[in-house]
Coordinates of C-alpha atoms in Angstrom, one line a residue:
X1 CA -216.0 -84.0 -47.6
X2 CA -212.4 -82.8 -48.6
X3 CA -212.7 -85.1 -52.0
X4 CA -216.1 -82.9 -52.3
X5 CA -214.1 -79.4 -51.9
X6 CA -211.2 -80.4 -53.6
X7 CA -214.0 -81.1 -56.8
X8 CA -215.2 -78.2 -56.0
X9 CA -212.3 -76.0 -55.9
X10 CA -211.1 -77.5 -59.5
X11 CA -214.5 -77.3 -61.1
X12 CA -214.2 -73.8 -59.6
X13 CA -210.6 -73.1 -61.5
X14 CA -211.6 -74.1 -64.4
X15 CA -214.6 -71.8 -64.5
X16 CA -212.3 -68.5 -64.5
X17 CA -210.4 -69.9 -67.8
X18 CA -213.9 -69.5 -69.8
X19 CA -212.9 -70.3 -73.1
X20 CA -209.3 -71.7 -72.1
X21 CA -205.9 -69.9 -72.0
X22 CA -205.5 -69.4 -75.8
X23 CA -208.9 -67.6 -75.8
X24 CA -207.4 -65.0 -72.5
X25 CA -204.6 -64.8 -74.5
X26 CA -206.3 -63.5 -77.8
X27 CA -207.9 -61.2 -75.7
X28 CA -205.2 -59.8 -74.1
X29 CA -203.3 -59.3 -77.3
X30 CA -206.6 -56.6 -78.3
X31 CA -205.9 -55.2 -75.1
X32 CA -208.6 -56.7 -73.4
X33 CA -209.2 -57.6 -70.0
X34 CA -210.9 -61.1 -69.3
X35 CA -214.6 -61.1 -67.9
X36 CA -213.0 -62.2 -64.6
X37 CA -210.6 -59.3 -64.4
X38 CA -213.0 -56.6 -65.0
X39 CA -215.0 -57.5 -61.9
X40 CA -211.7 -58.1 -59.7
X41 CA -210.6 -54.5 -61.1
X42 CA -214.3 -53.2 -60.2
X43 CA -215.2 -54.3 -57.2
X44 CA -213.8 -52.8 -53.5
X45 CA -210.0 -54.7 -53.1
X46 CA -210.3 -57.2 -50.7
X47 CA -214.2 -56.8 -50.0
X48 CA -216.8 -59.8 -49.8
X49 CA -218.5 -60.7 -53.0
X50 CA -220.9 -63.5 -53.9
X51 CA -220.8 -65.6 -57.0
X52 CA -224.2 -65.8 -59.0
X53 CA -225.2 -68.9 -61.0
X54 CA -221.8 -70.3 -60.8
X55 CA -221.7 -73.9 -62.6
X56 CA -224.4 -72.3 -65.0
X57 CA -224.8 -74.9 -68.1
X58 CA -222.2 -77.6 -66.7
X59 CA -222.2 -80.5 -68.7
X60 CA -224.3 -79.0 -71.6
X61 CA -224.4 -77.7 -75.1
X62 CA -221.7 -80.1 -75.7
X63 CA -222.4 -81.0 -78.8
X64 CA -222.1 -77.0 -79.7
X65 CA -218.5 -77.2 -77.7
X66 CA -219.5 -76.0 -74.1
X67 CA -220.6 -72.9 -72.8
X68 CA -218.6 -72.7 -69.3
X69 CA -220.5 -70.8 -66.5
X70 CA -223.3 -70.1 -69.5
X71 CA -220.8 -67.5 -71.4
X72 CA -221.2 -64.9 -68.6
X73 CA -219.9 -64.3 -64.9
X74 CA -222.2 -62.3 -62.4
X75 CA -221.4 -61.6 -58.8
X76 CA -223.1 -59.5 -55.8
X77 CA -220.1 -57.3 -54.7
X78 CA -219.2 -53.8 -53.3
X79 CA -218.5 -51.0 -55.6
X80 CA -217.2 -47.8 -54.2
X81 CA -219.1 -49.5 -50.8
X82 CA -222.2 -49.8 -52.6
X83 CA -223.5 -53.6 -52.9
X84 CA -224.3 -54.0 -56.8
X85 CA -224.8 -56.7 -59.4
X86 CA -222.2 -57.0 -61.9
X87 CA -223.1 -58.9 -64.7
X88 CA -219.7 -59.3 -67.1
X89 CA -220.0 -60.9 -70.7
X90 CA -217.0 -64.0 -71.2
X91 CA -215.9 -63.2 -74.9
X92 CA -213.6 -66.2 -74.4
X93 CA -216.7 -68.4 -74.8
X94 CA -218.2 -67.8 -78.2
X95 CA -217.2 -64.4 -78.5
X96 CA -219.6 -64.1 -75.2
X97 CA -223.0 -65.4 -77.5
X98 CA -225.9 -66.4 -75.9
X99 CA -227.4 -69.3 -75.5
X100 CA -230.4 -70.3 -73.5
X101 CA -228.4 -70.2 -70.4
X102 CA -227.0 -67.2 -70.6
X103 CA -230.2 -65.6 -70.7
X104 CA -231.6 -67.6 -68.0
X105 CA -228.6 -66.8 -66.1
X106 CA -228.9 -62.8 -67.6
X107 CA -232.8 -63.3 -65.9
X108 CA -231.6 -64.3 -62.9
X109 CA -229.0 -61.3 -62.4
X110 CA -232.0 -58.6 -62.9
X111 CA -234.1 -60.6 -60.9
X112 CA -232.3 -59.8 -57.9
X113 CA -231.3 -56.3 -58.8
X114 CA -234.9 -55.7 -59.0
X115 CA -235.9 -57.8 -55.8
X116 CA -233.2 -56.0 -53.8
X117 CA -233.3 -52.6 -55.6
X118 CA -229.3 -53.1 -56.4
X119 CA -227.9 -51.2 -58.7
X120 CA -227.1 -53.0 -61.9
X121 CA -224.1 -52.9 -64.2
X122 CA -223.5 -54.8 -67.5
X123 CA -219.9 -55.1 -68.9
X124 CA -221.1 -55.7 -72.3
X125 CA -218.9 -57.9 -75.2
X126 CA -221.1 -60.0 -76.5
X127 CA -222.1 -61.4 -80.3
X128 CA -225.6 -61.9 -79.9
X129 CA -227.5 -64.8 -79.9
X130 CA -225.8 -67.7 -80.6
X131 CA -227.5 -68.3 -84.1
X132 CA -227.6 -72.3 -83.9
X133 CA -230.0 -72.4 -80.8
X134 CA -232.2 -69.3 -81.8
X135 CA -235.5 -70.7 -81.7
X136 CA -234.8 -71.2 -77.9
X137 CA -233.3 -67.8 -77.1
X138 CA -235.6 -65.5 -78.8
X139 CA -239.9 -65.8 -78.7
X140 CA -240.4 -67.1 -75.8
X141 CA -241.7 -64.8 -72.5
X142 CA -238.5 -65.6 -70.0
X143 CA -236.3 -65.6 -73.5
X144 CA -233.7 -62.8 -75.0
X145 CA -236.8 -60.0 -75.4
X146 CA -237.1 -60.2 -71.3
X147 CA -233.8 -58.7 -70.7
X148 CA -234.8 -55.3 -72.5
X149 CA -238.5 -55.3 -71.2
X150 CA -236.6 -55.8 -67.4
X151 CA -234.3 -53.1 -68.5
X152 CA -237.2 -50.5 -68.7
X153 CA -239.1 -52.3 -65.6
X154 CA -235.9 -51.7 -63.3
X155 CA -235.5 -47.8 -65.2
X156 CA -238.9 -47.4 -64.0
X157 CA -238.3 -48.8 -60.9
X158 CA -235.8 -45.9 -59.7
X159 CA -232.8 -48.6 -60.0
X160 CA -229.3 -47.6 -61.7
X161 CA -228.1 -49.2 -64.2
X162 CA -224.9 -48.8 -65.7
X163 CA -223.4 -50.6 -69.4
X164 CA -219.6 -50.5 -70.2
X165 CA -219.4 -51.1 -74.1
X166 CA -216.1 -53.1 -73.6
X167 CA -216.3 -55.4 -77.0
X168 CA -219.1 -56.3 -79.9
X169 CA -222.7 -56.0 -79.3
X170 CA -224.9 -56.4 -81.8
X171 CA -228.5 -56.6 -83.1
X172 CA -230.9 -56.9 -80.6
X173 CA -228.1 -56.6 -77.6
X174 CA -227.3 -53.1 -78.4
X175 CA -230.2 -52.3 -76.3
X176 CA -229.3 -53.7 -73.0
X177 CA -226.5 -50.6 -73.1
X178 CA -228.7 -47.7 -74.2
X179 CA -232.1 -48.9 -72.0
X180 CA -229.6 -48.4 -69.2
X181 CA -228.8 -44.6 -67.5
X182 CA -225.3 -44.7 -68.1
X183 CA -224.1 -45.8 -71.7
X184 CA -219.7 -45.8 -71.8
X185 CA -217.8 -47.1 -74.8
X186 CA -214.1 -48.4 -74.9
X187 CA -212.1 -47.1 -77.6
X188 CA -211.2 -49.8 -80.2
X189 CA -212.2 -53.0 -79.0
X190 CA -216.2 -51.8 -78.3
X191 CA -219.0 -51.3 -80.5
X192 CA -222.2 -51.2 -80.8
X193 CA -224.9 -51.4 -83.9
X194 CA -228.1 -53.3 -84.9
X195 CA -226.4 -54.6 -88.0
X196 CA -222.7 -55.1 -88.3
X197 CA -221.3 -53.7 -92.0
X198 CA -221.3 -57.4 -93.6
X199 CA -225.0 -57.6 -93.0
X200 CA -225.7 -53.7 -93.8
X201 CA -223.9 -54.4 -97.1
X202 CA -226.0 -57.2 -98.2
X203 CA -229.1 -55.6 -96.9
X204 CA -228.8 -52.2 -98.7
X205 CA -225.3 -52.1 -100.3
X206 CA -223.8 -50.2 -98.0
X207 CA -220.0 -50.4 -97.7
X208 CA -218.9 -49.5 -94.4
X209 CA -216.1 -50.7 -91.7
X210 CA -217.2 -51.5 -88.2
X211 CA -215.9 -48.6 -86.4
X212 CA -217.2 -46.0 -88.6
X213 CA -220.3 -47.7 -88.6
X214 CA -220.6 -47.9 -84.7
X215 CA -217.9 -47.7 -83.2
X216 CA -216.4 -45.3 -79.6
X217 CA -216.0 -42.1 -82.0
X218 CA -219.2 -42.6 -83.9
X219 CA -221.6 -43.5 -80.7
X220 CA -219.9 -40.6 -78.9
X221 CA -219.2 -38.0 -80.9
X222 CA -222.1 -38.2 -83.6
X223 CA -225.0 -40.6 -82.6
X224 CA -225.4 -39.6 -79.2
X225 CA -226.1 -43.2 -78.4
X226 CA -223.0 -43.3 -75.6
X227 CA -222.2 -41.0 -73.0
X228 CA -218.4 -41.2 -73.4
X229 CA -215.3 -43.3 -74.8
X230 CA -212.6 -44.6 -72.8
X231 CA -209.2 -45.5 -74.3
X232 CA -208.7 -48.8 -72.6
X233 CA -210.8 -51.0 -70.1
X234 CA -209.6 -49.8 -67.1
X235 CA -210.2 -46.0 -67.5
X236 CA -213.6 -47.4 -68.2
X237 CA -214.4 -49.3 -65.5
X238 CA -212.5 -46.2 -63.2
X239 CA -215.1 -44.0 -64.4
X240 CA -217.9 -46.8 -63.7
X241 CA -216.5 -46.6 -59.9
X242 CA -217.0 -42.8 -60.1
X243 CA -220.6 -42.5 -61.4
X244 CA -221.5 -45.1 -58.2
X245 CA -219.5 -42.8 -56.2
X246 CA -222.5 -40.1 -56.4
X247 CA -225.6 -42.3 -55.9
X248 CA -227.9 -41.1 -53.2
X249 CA -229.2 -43.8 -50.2
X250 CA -232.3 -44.9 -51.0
X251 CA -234.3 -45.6 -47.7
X252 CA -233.4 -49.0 -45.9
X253 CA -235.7 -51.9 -44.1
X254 CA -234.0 -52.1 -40.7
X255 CA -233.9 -55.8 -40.2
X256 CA -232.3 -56.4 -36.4
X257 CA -228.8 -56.2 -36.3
X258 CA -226.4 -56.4 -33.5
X259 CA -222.6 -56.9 -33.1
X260 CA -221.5 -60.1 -34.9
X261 CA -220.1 -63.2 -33.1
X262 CA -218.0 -66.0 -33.9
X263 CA -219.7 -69.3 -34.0
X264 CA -219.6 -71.8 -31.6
X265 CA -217.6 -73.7 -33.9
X266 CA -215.1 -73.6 -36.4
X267 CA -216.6 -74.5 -40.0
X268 CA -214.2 -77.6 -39.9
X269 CA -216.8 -79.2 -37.5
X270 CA -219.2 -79.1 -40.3
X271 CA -216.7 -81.5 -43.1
X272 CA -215.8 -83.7 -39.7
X273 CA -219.7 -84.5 -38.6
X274 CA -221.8 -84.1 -41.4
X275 CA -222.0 -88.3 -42.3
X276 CA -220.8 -89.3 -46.3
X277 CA -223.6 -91.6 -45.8
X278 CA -226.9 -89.9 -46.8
X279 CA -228.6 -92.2 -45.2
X280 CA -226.8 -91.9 -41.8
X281 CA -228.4 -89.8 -38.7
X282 CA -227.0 -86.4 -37.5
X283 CA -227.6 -83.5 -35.6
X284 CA -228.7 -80.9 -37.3
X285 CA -228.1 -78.5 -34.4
X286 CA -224.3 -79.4 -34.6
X287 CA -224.2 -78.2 -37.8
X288 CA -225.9 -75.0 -36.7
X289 CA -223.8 -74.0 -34.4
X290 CA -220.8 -73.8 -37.1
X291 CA -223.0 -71.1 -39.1
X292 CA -224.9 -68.9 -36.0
X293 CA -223.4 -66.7 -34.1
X294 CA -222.4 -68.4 -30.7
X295 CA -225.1 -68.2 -27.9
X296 CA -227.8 -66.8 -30.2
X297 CA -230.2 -70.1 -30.8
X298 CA -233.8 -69.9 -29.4
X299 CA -235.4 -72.9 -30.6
X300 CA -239.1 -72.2 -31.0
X301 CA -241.3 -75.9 -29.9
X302 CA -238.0 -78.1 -29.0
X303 CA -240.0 -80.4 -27.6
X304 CA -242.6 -80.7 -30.3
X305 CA -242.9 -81.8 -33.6
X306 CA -239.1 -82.5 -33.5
X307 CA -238.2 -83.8 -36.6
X308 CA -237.9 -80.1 -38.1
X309 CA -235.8 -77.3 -36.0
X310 CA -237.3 -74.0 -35.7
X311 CA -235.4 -71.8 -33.7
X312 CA -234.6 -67.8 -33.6
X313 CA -230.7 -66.8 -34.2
X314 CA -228.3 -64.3 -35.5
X315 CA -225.6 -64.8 -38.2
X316 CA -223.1 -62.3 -38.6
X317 CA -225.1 -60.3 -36.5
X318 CA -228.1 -60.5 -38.3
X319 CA -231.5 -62.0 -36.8
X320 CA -232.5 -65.3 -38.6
X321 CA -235.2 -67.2 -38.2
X322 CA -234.2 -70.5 -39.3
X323 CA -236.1 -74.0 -40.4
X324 CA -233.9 -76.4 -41.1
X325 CA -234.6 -80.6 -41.1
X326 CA -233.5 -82.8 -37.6
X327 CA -231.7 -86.1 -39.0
X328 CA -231.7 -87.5 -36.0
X329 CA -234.3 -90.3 -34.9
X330 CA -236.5 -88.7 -32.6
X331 CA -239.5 -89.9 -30.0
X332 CA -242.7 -88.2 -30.1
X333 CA -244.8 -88.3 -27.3
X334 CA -248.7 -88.8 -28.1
X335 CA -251.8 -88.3 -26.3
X336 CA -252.0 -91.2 -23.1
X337 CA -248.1 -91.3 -22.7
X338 CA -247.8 -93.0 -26.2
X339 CA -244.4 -92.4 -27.7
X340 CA -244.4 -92.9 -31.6
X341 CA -240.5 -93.1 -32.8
X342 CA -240.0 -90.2 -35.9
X343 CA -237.2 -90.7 -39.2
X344 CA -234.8 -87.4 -39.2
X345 CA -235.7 -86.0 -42.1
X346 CA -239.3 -86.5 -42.5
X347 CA -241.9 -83.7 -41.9
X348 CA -244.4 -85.1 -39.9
X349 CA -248.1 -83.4 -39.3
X350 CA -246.9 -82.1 -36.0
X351 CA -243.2 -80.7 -37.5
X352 CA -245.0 -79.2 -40.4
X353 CA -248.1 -77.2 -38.0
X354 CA -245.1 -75.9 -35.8
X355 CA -243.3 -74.6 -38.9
X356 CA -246.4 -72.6 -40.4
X357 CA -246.5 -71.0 -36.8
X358 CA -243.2 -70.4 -36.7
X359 CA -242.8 -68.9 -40.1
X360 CA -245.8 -66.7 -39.7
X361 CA -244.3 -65.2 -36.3
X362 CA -241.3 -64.4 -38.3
X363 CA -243.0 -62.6 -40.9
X364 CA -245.0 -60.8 -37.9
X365 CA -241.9 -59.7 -36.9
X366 CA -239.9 -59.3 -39.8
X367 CA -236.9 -61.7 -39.1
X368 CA -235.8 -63.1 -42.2
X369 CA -236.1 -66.6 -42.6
X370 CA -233.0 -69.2 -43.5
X371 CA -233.8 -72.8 -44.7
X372 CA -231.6 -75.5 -44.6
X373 CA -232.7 -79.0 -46.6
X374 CA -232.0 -82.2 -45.7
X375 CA -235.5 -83.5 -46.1
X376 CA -236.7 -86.9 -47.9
X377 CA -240.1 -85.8 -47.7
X378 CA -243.5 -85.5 -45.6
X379 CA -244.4 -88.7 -43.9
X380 CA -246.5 -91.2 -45.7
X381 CA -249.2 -94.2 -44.8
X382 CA -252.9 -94.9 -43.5
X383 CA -251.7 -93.7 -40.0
X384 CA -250.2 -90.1 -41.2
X385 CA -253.2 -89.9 -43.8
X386 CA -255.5 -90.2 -41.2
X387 CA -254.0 -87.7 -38.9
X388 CA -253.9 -84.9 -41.5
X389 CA -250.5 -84.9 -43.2
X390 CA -251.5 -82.8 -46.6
X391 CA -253.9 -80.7 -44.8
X392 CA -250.5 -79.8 -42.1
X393 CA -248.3 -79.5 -45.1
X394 CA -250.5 -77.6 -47.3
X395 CA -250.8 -75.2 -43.8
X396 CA -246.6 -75.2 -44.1
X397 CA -246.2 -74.3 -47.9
X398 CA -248.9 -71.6 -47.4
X399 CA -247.3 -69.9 -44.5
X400 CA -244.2 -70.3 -46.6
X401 CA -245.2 -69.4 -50.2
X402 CA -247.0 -66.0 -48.6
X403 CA -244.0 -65.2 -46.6
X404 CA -243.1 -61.4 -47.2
X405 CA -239.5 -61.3 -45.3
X406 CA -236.2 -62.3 -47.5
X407 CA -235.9 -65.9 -47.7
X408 CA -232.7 -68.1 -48.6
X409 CA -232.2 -71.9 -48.5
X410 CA -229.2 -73.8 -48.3
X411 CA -229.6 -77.4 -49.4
X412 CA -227.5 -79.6 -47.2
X413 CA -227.9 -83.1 -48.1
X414 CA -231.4 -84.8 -49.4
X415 CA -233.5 -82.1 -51.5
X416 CA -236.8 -84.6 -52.3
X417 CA -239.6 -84.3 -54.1
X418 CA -242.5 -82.1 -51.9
X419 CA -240.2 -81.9 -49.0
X420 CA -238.0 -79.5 -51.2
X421 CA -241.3 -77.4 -51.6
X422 CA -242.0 -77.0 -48.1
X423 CA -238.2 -75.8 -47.1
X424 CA -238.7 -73.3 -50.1
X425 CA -237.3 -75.1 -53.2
X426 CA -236.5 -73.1 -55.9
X427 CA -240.8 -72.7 -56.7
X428 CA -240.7 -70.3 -53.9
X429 CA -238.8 -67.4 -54.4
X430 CA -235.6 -67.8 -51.7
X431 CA -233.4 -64.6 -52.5
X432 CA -230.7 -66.3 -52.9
X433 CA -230.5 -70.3 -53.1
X434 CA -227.0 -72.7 -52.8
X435 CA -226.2 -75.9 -52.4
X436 CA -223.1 -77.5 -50.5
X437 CA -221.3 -80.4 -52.4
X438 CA -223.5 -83.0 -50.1
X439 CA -226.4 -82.0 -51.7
X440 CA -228.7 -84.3 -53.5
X441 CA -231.5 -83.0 -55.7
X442 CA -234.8 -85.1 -57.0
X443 CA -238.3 -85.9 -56.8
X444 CA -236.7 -88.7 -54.8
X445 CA -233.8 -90.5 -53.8
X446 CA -232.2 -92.8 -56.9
X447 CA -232.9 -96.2 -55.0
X448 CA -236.2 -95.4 -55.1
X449 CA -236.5 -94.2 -58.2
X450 CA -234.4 -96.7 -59.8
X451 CA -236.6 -99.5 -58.6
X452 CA -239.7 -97.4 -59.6
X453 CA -238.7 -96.7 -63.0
X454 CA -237.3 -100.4 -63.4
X455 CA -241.1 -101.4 -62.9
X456 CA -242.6 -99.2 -65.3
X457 CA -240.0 -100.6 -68.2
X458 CA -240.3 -103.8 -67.1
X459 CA -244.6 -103.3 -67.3
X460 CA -243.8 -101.7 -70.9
X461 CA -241.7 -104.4 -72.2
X462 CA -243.9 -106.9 -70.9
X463 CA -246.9 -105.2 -72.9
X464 CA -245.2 -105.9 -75.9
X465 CA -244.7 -109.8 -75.0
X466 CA -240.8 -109.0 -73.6
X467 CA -240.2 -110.6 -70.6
X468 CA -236.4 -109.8 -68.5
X469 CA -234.0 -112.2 -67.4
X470 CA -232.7 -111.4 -63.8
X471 CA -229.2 -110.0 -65.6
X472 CA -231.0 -108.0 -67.9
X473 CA -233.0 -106.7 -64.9
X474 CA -229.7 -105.8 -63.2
X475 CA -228.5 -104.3 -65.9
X476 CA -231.2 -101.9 -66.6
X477 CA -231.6 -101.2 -63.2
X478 CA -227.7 -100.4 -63.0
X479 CA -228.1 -98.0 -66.4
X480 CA -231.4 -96.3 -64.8
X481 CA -229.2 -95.6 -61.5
X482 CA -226.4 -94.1 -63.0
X483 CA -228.4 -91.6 -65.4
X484 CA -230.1 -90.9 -62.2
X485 CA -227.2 -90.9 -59.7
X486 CA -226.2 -87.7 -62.4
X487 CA -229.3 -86.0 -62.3
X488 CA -229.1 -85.8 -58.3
X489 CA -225.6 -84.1 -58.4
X490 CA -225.6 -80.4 -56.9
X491 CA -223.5 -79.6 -60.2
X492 CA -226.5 -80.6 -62.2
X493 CA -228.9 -78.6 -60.5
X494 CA -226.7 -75.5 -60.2
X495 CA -226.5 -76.2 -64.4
X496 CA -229.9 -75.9 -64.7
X497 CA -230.1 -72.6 -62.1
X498 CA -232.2 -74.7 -60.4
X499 CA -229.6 -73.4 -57.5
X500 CA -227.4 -70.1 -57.5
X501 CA -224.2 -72.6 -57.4
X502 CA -222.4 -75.2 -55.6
X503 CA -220.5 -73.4 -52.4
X504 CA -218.1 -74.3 -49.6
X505 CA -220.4 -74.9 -46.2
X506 CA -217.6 -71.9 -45.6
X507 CA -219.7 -69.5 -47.5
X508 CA -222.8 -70.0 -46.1
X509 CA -222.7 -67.4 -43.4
X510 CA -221.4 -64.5 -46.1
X511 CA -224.1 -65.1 -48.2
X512 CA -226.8 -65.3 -45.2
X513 CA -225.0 -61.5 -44.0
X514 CA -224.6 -60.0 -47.7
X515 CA -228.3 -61.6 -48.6
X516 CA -230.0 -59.7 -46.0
X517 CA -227.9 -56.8 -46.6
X518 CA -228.9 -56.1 -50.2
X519 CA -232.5 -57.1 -49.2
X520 CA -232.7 -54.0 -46.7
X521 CA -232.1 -52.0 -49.8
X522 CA -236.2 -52.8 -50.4
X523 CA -237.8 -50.7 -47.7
X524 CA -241.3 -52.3 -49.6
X525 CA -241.9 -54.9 -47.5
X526 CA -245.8 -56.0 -47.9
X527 CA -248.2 -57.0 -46.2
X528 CA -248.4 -60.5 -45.2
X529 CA -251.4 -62.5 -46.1
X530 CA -251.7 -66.0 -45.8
X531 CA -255.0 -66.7 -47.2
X532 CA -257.0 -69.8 -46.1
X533 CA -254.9 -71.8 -43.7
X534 CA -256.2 -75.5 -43.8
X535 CA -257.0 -76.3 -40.0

């Protein structure tokens, strides 16, 4: 676990260079302040914040030269006391141009604000769309245009939004600023225009300078397209803190809160007992108790279907109702003092019918519900056929999928194919989703699918009148595995958003607290409806 966090803490480090040292530098000479240092100058001094699609397009676009963190850094955090999302442009990387992660990543960020009706505020330097990788930025429905059509949707939606003009934007970016309420410019370094003056000259022969063309003085003084300019960064982002200063309270959902506890134990406990072997039984109570607030676990059914924990708590103060999967080996009892010995981390039919119950009692009672994975799947053969397993876990995912409370998944160890469905995958709308560094995330584990995928090219080859040699076996099967053994990294996931990031089990019980904080800022809660329930 400490070889984990020490990757993790590096990985981390490297993410707040963006571009590299050179590139701070360059910005600094233009009297710039780095994407990271406008949110740390933002943001409350020493309050809580959490990160937002950290690790965003790891490992890609290499070919292009990297895009680290996806070009742009976004944190939930406290402005002035008020929890917003700050979404801040990195200029070090490609003069902060898109590419198909950034707008993913730029999706995500509203998605929330509108979810959690957060106010929302864009530090804007950015070039645009990076030019190479268009035709996968721009058409599409969850592409560039999304960003603007969200920026009216959240205007509509009574949510502020706020853009600092703080460096370039251009074309179709100039109208993430001026859809928002507030528009502010930064003398010299910001602008803002649908053409810069190279391509207004060879469009209509126009000569023209960027700053006359759209520049602080221009947009401020004869457009009308900004509210004011602002000589440096920090005077801008000073009057940012002002303008949140005067928002109103919108009305709150009052989710039970009480005064917060320690847990029972310290988070150490969690890097000593949770095994390096994925394979290896635990607890999943132990870990639990480093997380919950000491005393407050009501396990709902503990004597039934026991290979899933449902149980009623409080982190932070806040009441939880969490699901999380038992890794122990447990024994079932069965009709005529039968005992039937259950695999920790399997949903069985009678784990999965006391999880629909139990989340549905939640949502009765609107406790928000907590999920944490470490799950190889639902239970399979004749005898679990026969008994119902799909119909049980269709019951689950249903109760699940219809939940109206705030939802948020942590993914421990094994994330597997449906079983990361049924503990609210990604698929199903958690508010906020994480992974610790023991996660692992596929459709199964790589043994199996290394074996399975061994067979299929071995069935292929042998099609075409190829037959393998044993070494040639092993060697495929070692190539499959290691592709694979990539694809099941937490890092690759979090890449991908298929996860919010990679965290410290530290941060889990922030996260939890600050999650259902901002979610109380949506007094809409809905009406919960499950549909047909498969009995």
């Amino acid at each position: 676990m400490q070889q984990l966090l020490d990757e993790l803490r590096r990985k981390h480090e490297d993410l707040v260079l963006g571009g590299g040292l050179d590139k701070i530098q360059k910005q600094k000479e233009k009297g710039k302040m780095s994407a990271w240092e406008r949110i740390a100058y933002l943001i409350d001094d020493e309050s809580p914040y959490v990160e937002i699609g950290s690790f965003a397009a790891d490992g890609q676009y290499l070919e292009h030269g990297g895009c680290p963190n996806a070009g742009v850094v976004v944190v939930m955090g406290y402005v002035k006391g008020r929890l917003c999302i700050v979404v801040s442009n990195d200029a070090t990387v490609k003069a902060g141009a898109w590419f198909p992660m950034t707008c993913k990543k730029n999706l995500r960020a509203q998605e929330i604000a509108m979810e959690n009706h957060l106010p929302i505020i864009y530090l804007v330097d950015s070039a645009g769309v990076y030019l190479p990788m268009q035709d996968e930025i721009f058409p599409d429905k969850e592409h560039f245009g999304r960003i603007f059509r969200n920026n009216a949707k959240i205007s509509a939606m009574g949510i502020p939004q706020i853009a600092a003009i703080m460096g370039s934007c251009v074309a179709g970016g100039a109208y993430l600023p001026i859809m928002s309420d507030y528009a502010l410019i930064v003398e010299g370094t910001g602008s803002v225009f649908l053409a810069g003056s190279y391509l207004v000259k060879s469009s209509i022969g126009e000569v023209i300078d960027n700053e006359t063309l759209g520049g602080a003085s221009t947009h401020s003084e004869i457009s009308g397209v900004t509210d004011n300019k602002y000589p440096d960064d920090e005077s801008c982002l000073d009057a940012i803190r002002n303008i949140v200063d005067k928002f109103g309270e919108e009305p709150r959902y009052k989710f039970s809160r009480t005064e917060a506890l320690a847990p029972e134990y310290p988070v150490e406990k969690i890097y000593q007992y949770l095994p390096e072997d994925r394979l290896k039984p635990y607890n999943m109570l132990e870990i639990l108790k480093a997380i919950v607030d000491e005393g407050s676990i009501e396990e709902y059914k503990k004597d039934y279907g026991k290979t899933l924990i449902c149980a009623l708590a409080r982190v932070d103060g806040w009441a939880v109702g969490i699901v999380a999967n038992q890794r122990e080996v447990v024994k079932a009892k069965k009709p005529g003092n039968a005992t039937e010995m259950q695999m920790g981390g399997v949903i069985y039919s009678d784990s999965a019918d006391k999880a629909a119950r139990f989340i549905m009692n939640c949502n009765q009672q609107k406790i928000p519900l907590v999920f944490f994975q470490d799950i190889t799947g639902f239970m399979v053969g004749s005898r679990s056929e026969h008994g119902g397993i799909i119909k049980d876990g269709a019951k689950m995912v249903n109760a699940m999928a219809n939940s109206v409370v705030p939802k948020f998944t942590f993914m421990v160890g094994n994330s597997y194919g449906a079983g990361n469905y049924a503990m609210c995958g990604k698929a199903y709308d958690p508010r906020l989703i994480y992974a610790w560094p023991t996660a692992q995330i596929a459709v199964m584990s790589g043994a199996s699918a290394g074996k399975t995928l061994l067979q299929i090219q071995e069935a292929a080859l042998k099609s075409k009148n190829v037959t393998l040699s044993e070494e040639d076996k092993n060697k495929l099967l070692a190539d499959i595995e290691a592709k694979y053994k990539a694809q099941l990294s937490p890092y690759y996931a979090a890449s991908r958003l298929w996860v919010d990031g990679v965290i410290d089990p530290a941060e889990t019980r922030k996260i939890i607290s600050m999650g259902i904080e901002a979610a109380s800022h949506n007094a809409d809660m809905g009406k919960y409806n499950v549909g047909v329930i498969q009995v």
